[in-house]
C-alpha positions as a Markdown table, in Angstrom:
| # | Residue | x | y | z |
|---|---|---|---|---|
| 1 | Met | -8.6 | 28.3 | -9.3 |
| 2 | Arg | -9.6 | 28.1 | -13.0 |
| 3 | Ala | -6.3 | 26.4 | -13.8 |
| 4 | Ala | -6.9 | 23.7 | -11.1 |
| 5 | Ile | -10.5 | 23.0 | -12.2 |
| 6 | Gly | -9.5 | 23.0 | -15.9 |
| 7 | Ala | -6.7 | 20.5 | -15.1 |
| 8 | Gly | -9.0 | 18.3 | -13.1 |
| 9 | Leu | -11.6 | 18.4 | -15.9 |
| 10 | Ala | -9.0 | 17.6 | -18.5 |
| 11 | Val | -7.6 | 14.7 | -16.6 |
| 12 | Gly | -11.0 | 13.3 | -15.7 |
| 13 | Val | -12.1 | 13.3 | -19.4 |
| 14 | Ala | -8.8 | 11.9 | -20.5 |
| 15 | Met | -9.2 | 9.0 | -18.1 |
| 16 | Leu | -12.8 | 8.5 | -19.1 |
| 17 | Leu | -11.6 | 8.3 | -22.8 |
| 18 | Gly | -8.8 | 5.9 | -21.8 |
| 19 | Leu | -6.1 | 8.2 | -23.2 |
| 20 | Ala | -2.6 | 6.9 | -22.5 |
| 21 | Ser | -1.1 | 10.0 | -21.0 |
| 22 | Pro | -3.6 | 12.3 | -19.1 |
| 23 | Leu | -0.5 | 14.2 | -17.9 |
| 24 | Tyr | -0.4 | 16.2 | -21.2 |
| 25 | Ala | -4.0 | 17.2 | -20.9 |
| 26 | Leu | -3.3 | 18.4 | -17.3 |
| 27 | Val | -0.2 | 20.4 | -18.3 |
| 28 | Ser | -1.8 | 22.0 | -21.3 |
| 29 | Ala | -4.9 | 23.1 | -19.3 |
| 30 | Val | -2.6 | 24.8 | -16.8 |
| 31 | Ile | -0.3 | 26.3 | -19.4 |
| 32 | Val | -3.1 | 27.9 | -21.4 |
| 33 | Thr | -5.1 | 29.3 | -18.5 |
| 34 | Asp | -4.4 | 33.0 | -18.4 |
| 35 | Ile | -5.1 | 35.3 | -15.4 |
| 36 | Asp | -7.7 | 36.9 | -17.6 |
| 37 | Ala | -10.5 | 34.5 | -18.4 |
| 38 | Ala | -11.4 | 36.3 | -21.5 |
| 39 | Lys | -7.9 | 35.9 | -22.8 |
| 40 | Thr | -8.0 | 32.2 | -22.2 |
| 41 | Arg | -11.2 | 32.0 | -24.3 |
| 42 | Lys | -9.9 | 34.3 | -27.0 |
| 43 | Leu | -6.6 | 32.4 | -27.5 |
| 44 | Ala | -8.2 | 28.9 | -27.5 |
| 45 | Ile | -8.5 | 28.7 | -31.3 |
| 46 | Pro | -4.9 | 30.0 | -32.0 |
| 47 | Arg | -3.6 | 27.6 | -29.4 |
| 48 | Leu | -5.5 | 24.7 | -31.1 |
| 49 | Ile | -3.8 | 25.7 | -34.3 |
| 50 | Gly | -0.5 | 25.8 | -32.6 |
| 51 | Thr | -1.1 | 22.3 | -31.2 |
| 52 | Ala | -1.7 | 20.9 | -34.8 |
| 53 | Ile | 1.5 | 22.7 | -36.0 |
| 54 | Gly | 3.5 | 21.4 | -33.1 |
| 55 | Ala | 2.3 | 17.8 | -33.5 |
| 56 | Thr | 3.1 | 17.8 | -37.2 |
| 57 | Thr | 6.5 | 19.4 | -36.9 |
| 58 | Gly | 7.5 | 17.2 | -34.0 |
| 59 | Cys | 6.5 | 14.1 | -35.9 |
| 60 | Val | 8.4 | 15.2 | -38.9 |
| 61 | Ala | 11.4 | 15.9 | -36.7 |
| 62 | Thr | 11.4 | 12.3 | -35.5 |
| 63 | Leu | 11.9 | 11.1 | -39.0 |
| 64 | Phe | 15.2 | 13.1 | -39.3 |
| 65 | Val | 16.8 | 13.4 | -35.9 |
| 66 | Gln | 17.2 | 11.5 | -32.7 |
| 67 | Pro | 16.1 | 13.2 | -29.5 |
| 68 | Gly | 18.8 | 15.3 | -27.9 |
| 69 | Ala | 19.4 | 18.8 | -26.7 |
| 70 | Leu | 20.2 | 20.3 | -30.1 |
| 71 | Ala | 17.3 | 18.4 | -31.7 |
| 72 | Val | 14.9 | 19.8 | -29.1 |
| 73 | Val | 16.1 | 23.3 | -29.8 |
| 74 | Gly | 15.2 | 22.9 | -33.5 |
| 75 | Ala | 12.0 | 21.0 | -32.7 |
| 76 | Val | 10.8 | 23.9 | -30.5 |
| 77 | Leu | 12.2 | 26.7 | -32.6 |
| 78 | Val | 10.8 | 25.6 | -36.0 |
| 79 | Pro | 7.1 | 25.5 | -35.1 |
| 80 | Met | 7.4 | 28.7 | -33.1 |
| 81 | Phe | 9.0 | 30.4 | -36.1 |
| 82 | Leu | 6.2 | 29.0 | -38.4 |
| 83 | Cys | 3.6 | 30.4 | -36.2 |
| 84 | Gln | 5.2 | 33.8 | -36.4 |
| 85 | Leu | 5.4 | 33.6 | -40.2 |
| 86 | Met | 1.7 | 32.7 | -40.3 |
| 87 | Asn | 0.9 | 35.7 | -38.1 |
| 88 | Arg | -0.2 | 33.5 | -35.2 |
| 89 | Pro | 2.1 | 34.5 | -32.3 |
| 90 | Pro | -0.4 | 33.2 | -29.7 |
| 91 | Ala | 0.0 | 29.7 | -31.2 |
| 92 | Ala | 3.8 | 29.7 | -30.9 |
| 93 | Lys | 4.3 | 28.6 | -27.3 |
| 94 | Val | 1.9 | 25.6 | -27.6 |
| 95 | Ala | 3.4 | 24.7 | -31.0 |
| 96 | Gly | 6.9 | 24.6 | -29.5 |
| 97 | Tyr | 5.8 | 22.7 | -26.4 |
| 98 | Val | 3.9 | 20.0 | -28.4 |
| 99 | Ser | 6.7 | 19.6 | -31.0 |
| 100 | Gly | 9.3 | 19.2 | -28.3 |
| 101 | Ile | 7.3 | 16.7 | -26.4 |
| 102 | Val | 6.6 | 14.6 | -29.5 |
| 103 | Leu | 10.3 | 14.5 | -30.4 |
| 104 | Val | 11.6 | 13.7 | -26.9 |
| 105 | Ser | 9.1 | 11.1 | -26.0 |
| 106 | Phe | 8.1 | 9.5 | -29.3 |
| 107 | Ser | 7.4 | 5.8 | -29.6 |
| 108 | Ala | 7.8 | 3.2 | -32.3 |
| 109 | Asn | 5.0 | 4.9 | -34.3 |
| 110 | Pro | 5.7 | 8.7 | -34.3 |
| 111 | Trp | 2.4 | 9.6 | -36.1 |
| 112 | Glu | 0.3 | 7.7 | -33.6 |
| 113 | His | 2.3 | 9.4 | -30.8 |
| 114 | Ala | 1.9 | 12.8 | -32.3 |
| 115 | Arg | -1.9 | 12.2 | -32.6 |
| 116 | Asp | -2.1 | 11.2 | -29.0 |
| 117 | Arg | -0.3 | 14.3 | -27.8 |
| 118 | Leu | -2.5 | 16.4 | -30.1 |
| 119 | Val | -5.7 | 14.9 | -28.6 |
| 120 | Glu | -4.5 | 15.3 | -25.0 |
| 121 | Thr | -3.3 | 18.9 | -25.6 |
| 122 | Val | -6.6 | 19.8 | -27.4 |
| 123 | Leu | -8.5 | 18.3 | -24.4 |
| 124 | Gly | -6.5 | 20.5 | -22.0 |
| 125 | Ile | -7.1 | 23.7 | -24.1 |
| 126 | Leu | -10.8 | 23.0 | -24.4 |
| 127 | Ala | -11.1 | 22.3 | -20.7 |
| 128 | Ala | -9.4 | 25.6 | -19.9 |
| 129 | Ala | -11.6 | 27.5 | -22.3 |
| 130 | Leu | -14.8 | 25.8 | -20.9 |
| 131 | Val | -13.9 | 26.6 | -17.3 |
| 132 | Ser | -13.0 | 30.2 | -18.3 |
| 133 | Ala | -16.5 | 30.5 | -19.9 |
| 134 | Val | -18.3 | 29.7 | -16.7 |
| 135 | Pro | -18.5 | 33.3 | -15.4 |
| 136 | Val | -19.8 | 34.5 | -18.7 |
| 137 | Leu | -22.4 | 31.8 | -18.8 |
| 138 | Ala | -23.4 | 32.5 | -15.2 |
| 139 | Arg | -23.8 | 36.2 | -16.0 |
| 140 | Ala | -25.9 | 35.4 | -19.1 |
| 141 | Ala | -28.1 | 33.1 | -17.0 |
| 142 | Gln | -28.6 | 35.8 | -14.4 |
| 143 | Ser | -29.5 | 38.5 | -16.9 |
| 144 | Asp | -32.1 | 36.2 | -18.4 |
| 145 | Arg | -34.0 | 36.1 | -15.1 |
């Protein structure tokens, strides 16, 4: 239920903002929504960090390689490995996802494309975290009564 509402919220905001590909906001909201709402909220910041790492490494990869199966392996592996080196394992999946997407679907301007995927993915992560915070906010409001 939270994943569906988060996805709808992310797509709605992406459309309101006129973002080119609301699909990535939808996918990221679903991917980062954990069964445990507290885990979704706790991992939001590491996942935002992973998004930035992935967008950067994916963009850099577009400068050196053409999209292809082997290039995708590297584009996903490198940011995931960097997240492990930085002691940020929860950021690894999102970093690999964003980097791979930037490489596979980049446009004439890879930095602009990476920025757009970053914004859309951040939107999905924030939507998932917000929806996951609703039960906490509701309990706090009830305890104030």
